[in-house]
Coordinates of C-alpha atoms and ligand atoms in Angstrom, one line a residue:
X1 CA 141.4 196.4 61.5
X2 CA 141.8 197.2 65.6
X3 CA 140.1 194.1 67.4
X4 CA 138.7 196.8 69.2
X5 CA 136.5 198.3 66.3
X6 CA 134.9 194.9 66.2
X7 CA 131.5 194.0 68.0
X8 CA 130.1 190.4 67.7
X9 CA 127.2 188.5 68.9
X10 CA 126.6 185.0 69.9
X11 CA 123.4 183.8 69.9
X12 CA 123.4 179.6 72.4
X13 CA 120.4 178.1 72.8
X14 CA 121.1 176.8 77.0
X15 CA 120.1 176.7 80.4
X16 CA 121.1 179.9 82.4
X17 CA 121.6 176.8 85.2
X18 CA 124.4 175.1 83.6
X19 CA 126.3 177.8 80.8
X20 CA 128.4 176.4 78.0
X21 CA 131.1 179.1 79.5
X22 CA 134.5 178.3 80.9
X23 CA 135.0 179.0 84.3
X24 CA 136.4 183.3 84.5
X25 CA 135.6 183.7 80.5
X26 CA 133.1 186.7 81.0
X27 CA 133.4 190.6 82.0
X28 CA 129.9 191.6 82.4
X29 CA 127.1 190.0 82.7
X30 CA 123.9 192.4 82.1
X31 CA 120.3 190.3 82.6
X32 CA 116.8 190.6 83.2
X33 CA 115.7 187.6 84.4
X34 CA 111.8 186.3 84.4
X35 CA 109.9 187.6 87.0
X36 CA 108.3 185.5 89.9
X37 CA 104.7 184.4 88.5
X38 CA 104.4 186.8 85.8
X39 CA 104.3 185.0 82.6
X40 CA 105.0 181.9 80.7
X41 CA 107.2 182.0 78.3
X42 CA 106.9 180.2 75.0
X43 CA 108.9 177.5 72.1
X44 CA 107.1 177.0 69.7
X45 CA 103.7 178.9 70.8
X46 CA 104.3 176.2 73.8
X47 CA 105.1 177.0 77.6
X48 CA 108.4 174.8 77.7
X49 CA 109.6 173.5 81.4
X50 CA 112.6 174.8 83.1
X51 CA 112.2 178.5 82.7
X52 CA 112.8 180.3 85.7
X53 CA 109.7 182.0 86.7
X54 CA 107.0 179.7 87.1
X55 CA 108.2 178.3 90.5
X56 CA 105.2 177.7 93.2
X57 CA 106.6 180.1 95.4
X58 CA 108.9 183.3 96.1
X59 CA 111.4 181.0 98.3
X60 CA 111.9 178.8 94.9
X61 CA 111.8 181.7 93.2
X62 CA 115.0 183.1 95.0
X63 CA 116.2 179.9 95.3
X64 CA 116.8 179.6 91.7
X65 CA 117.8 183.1 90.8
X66 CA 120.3 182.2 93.5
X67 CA 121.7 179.0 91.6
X68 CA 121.5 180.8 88.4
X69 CA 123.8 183.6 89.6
X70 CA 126.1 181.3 91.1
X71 CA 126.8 179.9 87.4
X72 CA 126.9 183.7 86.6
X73 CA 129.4 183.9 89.2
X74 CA 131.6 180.6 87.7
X75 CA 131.9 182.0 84.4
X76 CA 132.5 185.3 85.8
X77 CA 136.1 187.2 85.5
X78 CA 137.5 188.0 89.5
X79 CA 137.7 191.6 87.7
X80 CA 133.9 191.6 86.5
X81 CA 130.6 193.1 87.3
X82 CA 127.0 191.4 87.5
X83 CA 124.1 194.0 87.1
X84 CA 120.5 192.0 87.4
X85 CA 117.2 193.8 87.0
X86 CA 114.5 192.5 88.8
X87 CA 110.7 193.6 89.0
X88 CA 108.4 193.0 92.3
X89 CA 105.0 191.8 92.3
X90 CA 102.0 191.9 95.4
X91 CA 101.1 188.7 97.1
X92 CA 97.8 187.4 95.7
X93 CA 97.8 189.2 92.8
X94 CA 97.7 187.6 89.5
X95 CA 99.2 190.6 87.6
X96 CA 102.4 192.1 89.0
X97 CA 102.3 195.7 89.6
X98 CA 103.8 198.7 87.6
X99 CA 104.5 196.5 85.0
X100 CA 104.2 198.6 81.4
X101 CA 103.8 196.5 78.8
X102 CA 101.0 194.0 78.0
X103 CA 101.9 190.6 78.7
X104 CA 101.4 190.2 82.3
X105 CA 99.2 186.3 83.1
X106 CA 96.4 189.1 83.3
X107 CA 96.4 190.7 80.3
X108 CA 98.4 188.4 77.9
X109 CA 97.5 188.9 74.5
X110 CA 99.3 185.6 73.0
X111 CA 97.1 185.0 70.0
X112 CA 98.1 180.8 70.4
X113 CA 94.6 180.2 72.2
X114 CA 96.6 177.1 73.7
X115 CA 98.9 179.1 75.0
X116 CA 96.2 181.9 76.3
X117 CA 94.8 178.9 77.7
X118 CA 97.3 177.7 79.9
X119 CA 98.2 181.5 80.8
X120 CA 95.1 181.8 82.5
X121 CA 95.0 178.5 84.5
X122 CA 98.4 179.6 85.3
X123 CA 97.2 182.8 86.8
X124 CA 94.4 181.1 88.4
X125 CA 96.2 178.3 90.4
X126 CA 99.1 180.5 91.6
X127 CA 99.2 180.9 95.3
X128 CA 102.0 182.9 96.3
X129 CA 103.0 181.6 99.7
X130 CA 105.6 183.6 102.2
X131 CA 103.9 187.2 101.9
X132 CA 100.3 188.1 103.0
X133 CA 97.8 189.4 100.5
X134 CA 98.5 192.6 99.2
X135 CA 101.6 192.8 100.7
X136 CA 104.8 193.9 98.5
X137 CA 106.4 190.3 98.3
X138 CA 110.0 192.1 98.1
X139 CA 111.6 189.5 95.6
X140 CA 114.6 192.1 94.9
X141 CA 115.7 192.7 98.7
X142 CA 115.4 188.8 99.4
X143 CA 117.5 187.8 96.2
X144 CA 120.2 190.5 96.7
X145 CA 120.4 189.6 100.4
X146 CA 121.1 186.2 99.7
X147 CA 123.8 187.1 97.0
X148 CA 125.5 188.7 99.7
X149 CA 124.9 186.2 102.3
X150 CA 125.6 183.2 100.4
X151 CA 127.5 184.1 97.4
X152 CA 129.7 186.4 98.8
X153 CA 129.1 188.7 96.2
X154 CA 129.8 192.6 96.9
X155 CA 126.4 194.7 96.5
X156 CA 127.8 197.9 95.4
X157 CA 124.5 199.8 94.2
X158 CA 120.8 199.5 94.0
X159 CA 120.2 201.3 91.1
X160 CA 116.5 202.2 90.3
X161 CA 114.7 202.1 86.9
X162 CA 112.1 204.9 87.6
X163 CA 109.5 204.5 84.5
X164 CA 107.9 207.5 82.6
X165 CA 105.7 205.8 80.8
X166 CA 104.4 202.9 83.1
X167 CA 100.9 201.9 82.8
X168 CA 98.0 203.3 85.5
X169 CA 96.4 201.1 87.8
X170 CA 93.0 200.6 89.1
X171 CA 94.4 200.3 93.2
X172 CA 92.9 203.2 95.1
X173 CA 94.9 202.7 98.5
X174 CA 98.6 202.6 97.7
X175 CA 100.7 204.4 95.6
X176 CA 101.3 203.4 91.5
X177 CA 103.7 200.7 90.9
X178 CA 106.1 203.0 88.6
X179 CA 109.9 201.5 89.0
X180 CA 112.4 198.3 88.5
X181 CA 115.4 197.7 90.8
X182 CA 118.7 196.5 89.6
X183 CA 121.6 195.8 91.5
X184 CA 125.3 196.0 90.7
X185 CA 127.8 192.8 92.5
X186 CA 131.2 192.3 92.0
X187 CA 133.2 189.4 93.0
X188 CA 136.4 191.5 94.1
X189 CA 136.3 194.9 95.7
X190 CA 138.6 196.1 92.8
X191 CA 137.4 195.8 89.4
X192 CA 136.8 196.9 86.1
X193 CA 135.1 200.2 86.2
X194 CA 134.8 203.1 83.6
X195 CA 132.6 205.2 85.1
X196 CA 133.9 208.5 83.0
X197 CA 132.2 207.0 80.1
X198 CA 128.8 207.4 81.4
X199 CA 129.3 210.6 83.4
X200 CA 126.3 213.4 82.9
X201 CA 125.8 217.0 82.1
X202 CA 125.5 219.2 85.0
X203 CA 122.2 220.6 85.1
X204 CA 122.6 224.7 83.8
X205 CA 123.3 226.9 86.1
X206 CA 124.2 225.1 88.7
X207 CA 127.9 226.0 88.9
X208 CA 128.1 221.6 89.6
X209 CA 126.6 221.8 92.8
X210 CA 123.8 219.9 91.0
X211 CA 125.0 216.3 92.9
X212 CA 126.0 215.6 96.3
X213 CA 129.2 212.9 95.5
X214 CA 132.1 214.8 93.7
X215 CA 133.9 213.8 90.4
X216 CA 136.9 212.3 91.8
X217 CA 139.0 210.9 94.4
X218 CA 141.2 214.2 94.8
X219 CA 137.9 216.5 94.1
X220 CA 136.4 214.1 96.7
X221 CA 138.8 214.8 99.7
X222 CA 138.2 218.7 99.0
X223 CA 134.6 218.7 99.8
X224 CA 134.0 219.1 103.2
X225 CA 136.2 221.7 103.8
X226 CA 134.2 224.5 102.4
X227 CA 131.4 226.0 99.9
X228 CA 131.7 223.8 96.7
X229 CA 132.5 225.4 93.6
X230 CA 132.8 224.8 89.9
X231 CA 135.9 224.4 90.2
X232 CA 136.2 221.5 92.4
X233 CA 133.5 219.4 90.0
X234 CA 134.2 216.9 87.6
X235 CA 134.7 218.4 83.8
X236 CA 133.4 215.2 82.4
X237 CA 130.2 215.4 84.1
X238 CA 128.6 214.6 87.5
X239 CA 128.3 210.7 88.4
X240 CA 125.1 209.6 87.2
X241 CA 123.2 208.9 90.5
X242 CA 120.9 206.2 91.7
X243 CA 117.9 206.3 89.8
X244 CA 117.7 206.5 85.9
X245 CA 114.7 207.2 84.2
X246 CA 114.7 205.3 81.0
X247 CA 111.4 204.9 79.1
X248 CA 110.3 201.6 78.0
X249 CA 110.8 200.7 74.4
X250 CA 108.6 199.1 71.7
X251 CA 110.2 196.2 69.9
X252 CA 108.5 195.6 66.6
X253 CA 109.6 192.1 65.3
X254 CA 109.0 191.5 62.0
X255 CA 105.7 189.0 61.6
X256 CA 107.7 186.7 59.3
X257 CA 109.4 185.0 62.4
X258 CA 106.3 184.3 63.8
X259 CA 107.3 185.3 67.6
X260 CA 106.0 187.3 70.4
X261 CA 108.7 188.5 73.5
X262 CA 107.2 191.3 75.6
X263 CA 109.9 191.6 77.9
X264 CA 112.7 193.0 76.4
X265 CA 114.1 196.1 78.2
X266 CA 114.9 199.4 76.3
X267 CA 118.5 199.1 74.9
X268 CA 119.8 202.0 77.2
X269 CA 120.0 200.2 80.3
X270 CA 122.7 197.6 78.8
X271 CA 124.1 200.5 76.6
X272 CA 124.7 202.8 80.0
X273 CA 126.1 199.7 81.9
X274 CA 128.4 198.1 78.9
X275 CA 130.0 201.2 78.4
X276 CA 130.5 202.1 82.6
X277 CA 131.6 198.0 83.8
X278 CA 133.0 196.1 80.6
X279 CA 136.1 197.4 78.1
X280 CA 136.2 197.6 74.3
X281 CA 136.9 193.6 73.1
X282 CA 135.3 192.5 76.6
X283 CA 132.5 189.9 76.8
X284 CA 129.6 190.4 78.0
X285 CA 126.9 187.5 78.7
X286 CA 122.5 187.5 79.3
X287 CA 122.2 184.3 80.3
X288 CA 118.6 184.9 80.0
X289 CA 119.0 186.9 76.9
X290 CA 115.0 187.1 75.0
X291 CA 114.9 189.5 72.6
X292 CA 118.9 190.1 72.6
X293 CA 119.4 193.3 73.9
X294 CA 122.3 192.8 76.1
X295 CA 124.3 190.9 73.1
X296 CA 122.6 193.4 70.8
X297 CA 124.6 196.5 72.6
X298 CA 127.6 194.3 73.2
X299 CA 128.0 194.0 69.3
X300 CA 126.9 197.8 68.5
X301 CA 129.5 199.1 71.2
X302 CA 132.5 196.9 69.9
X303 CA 131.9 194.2 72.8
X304 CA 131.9 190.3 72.7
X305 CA 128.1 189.6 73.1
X306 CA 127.0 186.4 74.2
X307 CA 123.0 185.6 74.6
X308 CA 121.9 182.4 76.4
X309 CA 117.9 181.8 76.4
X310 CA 116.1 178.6 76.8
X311 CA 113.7 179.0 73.8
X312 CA 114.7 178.5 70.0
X313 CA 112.6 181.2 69.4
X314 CA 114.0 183.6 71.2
X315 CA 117.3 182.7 69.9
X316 CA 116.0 182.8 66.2
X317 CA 114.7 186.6 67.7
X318 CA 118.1 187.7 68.9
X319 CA 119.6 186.0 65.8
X320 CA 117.4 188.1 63.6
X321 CA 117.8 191.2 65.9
X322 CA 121.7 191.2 66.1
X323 CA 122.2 190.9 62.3
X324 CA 119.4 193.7 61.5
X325 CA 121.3 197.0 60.4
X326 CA 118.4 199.0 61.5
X327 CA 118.6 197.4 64.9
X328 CA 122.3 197.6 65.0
X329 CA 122.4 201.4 64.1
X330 CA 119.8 202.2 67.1
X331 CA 121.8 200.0 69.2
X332 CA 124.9 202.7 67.9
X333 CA 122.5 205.7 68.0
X334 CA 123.2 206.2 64.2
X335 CA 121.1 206.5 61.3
X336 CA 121.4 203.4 59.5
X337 CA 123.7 203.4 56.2
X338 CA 121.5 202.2 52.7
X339 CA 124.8 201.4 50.6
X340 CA 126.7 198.8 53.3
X341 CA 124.6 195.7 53.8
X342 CA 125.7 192.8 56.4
X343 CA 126.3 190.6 53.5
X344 CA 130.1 192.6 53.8
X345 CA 130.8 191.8 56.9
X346 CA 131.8 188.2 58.7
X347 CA 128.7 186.8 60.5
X348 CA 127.8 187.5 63.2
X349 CA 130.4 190.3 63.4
X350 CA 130.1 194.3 62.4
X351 CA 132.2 197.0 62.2
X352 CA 130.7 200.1 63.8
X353 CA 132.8 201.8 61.1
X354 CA 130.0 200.3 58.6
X355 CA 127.2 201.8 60.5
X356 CA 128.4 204.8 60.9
X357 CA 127.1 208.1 59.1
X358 CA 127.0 211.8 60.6
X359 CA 123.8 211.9 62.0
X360 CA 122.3 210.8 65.2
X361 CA 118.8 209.0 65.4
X362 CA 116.4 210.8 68.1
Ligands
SAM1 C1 112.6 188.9 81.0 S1 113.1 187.9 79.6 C2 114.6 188.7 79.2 C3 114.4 189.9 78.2 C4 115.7 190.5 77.7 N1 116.3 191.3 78.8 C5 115.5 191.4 76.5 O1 115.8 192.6 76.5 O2 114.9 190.8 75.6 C6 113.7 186.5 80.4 C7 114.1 185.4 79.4 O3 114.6 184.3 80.2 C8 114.4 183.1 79.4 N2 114.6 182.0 80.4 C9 113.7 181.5 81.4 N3 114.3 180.5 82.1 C10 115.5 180.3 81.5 C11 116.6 179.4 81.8 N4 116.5 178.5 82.8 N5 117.7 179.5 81.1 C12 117.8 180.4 80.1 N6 116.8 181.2 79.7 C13 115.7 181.2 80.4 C14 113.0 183.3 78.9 O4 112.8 182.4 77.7 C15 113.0 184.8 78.5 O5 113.3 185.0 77.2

């Protein structure tokens, strides 16, 4: 069978601070790392030290999202792309805003009372320093400035995750809290880039004048001279543009394993971004992985996925997650097969040939 056909996942229990990578092994790296003050995450119903996240202050906070992406940087191809998603929070808040799921230090449900214990003195004793009360502490724009400043790194997008289904909130003198940012670097200004993959349907009726960036290059240098036409837009689709609304996604773990993750993000974000900034065979790394999306995707889409996540039991999570066919065919966008089990296939790799049957899950 073609290499190519063959998606795998592997699942390292590590510190996003130090990777167990060689230096230019990785094509993509797709993450979500914790957000500034938000909440603890657990081993073994415990909050274990040296997760990123629980810093005293934003300027720590950036400080080690800045160290961590240098290591991102190391193991990084001079062809590769980095895309980080990063939420923001309010300055004296305990709960961030906009956030959409339930496991912010406010309203953690963790039924460990231990661990709902410690949640709430966390949320109690944090003092966010370097941002008045109330004000937007913009954790995005001072993490991506410094990428540039002191990595080096080429910024080439914002891209904003607008949420449909985010949660209300009780403010009454700012607007809702309703989006994510992430950010696209690259090392070199030429790299790996298969943007045709991920192109999207003209809206109807609009003759393709339903964008303001043409297709191509050559469609590109036309534009400008006159009224733009069908003609001159892309047949595979407009480039996506800037903001993507994605909803959020419910991952139900089975109770067996015993573990709670919140933050996962919905499998189209790494699914858009795999198939747009890494090729078939290509690796692509969450060095703070969870619930195993990114490696999840990697796998389903014939990639090399590797996860990297401090906790065992997040790594038994993506473990169990990128072995489970039903995962694996929503990951593919496939109804799963009944006949073909895993047991078939090497472990920790799958054929999407295996997965595949004719219809497409909603
Ligand atoms: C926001 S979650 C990632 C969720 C992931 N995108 C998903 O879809 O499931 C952040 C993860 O980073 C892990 N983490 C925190 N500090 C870490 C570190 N220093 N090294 C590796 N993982 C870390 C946490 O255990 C947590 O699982």
């Amino acid at each position: 069978m073609d290499r190519r056909d063959v998606g795998s996942a592997r699942i390292i229990r590590g510190n996003a601070l130090a990777l167990p990578l060689a230096d230019e092994s990785v094509d993509l790296v797709v993450t979500s790392p914790p957000y500034f003050g938000l909440r603890s995450y657990q081993d073994a119903g415990e909050h274990y030290d040296g997760q990123i996240g629980a810093e005293a202050t934003p300027a720590e906070f950036v400080d080690a999202l800045i160290a961590a992406t240098r290591e991102m940087v190391r193991v990084l191809k001079p062809s590769g792309s980095i895309w980080v998603n990063l939420g923001d929070r309010y300055a004296g808040s305990s709960g961030g805003g906009g956030y959409s799921d339930k496991s912010t230090l406010a309203g953690f449900t963790n039924p460990n009372t231990k661990g709902r214990q410690m949640q709430e003195e966390h949320a109690k004793t944090r003092i966010v320093a370097g941002a008045p009360t109330k004000s937007l502490i913009g954790v995005p724009w001072r993490y991506a400035l410094r990428c540039i400043d002191d990595l080096g790194l080429i910024l080439r997008a914002e891209v904003i995750w607008s949420k449909p289904n985010g949660l209300p909130e009780s403010v009454t003198d700012r607007v809702r809290r309703s989006h994510e940012t992430w950010f696209h670097f690259t090392r070199s200004p030429r790299y790996y880039s298969a943007v045709d993959e991920i192109r999207e349907a003209y809206l109807p009726q609009s003759g393709g004048r339903d964008q303001s960036t043409y297709g191509s290059q050559r469609e590109r240098t036309v534009v400008g001279g006159g009224p733009r036409t069908i003609s001159e837009a892309n047949p595979l689709g407009k480039l996506p543009g800037s903001v993507w609304t994605v909803p959020t996604q419910p991952l139900r773990v089975p109770a067996e394993l015993g573990i709670d993750h919140f933050a996962a993000f919905p499998m189209e974000w790494p699914r858009r971004i795999i198939k747009g900034w890494s090729p078939l065979g290509g690796v692509v790394l969450d060095p703070f992985g969870g619930t195993g999306t990114t490696a999840l995707v990697a796998k389903a889409l014939g990639r090399q996925g590797i996860h990297v996540d401090m906790s065992a039991d997040y790594c038994r999570l993506a473990t169990w997650r990128t072995n489970d066919p039903g995962q694996i065919a929503k990951a593919m966008q496939v109804k799963p097969t009944k006949a073909k089990k895993p047991a078939k296939q090497v472990e920790g790799q799958v054929s999407t040939l295996d997965l595949f049957e004719d219809g497409i899950s909603a």
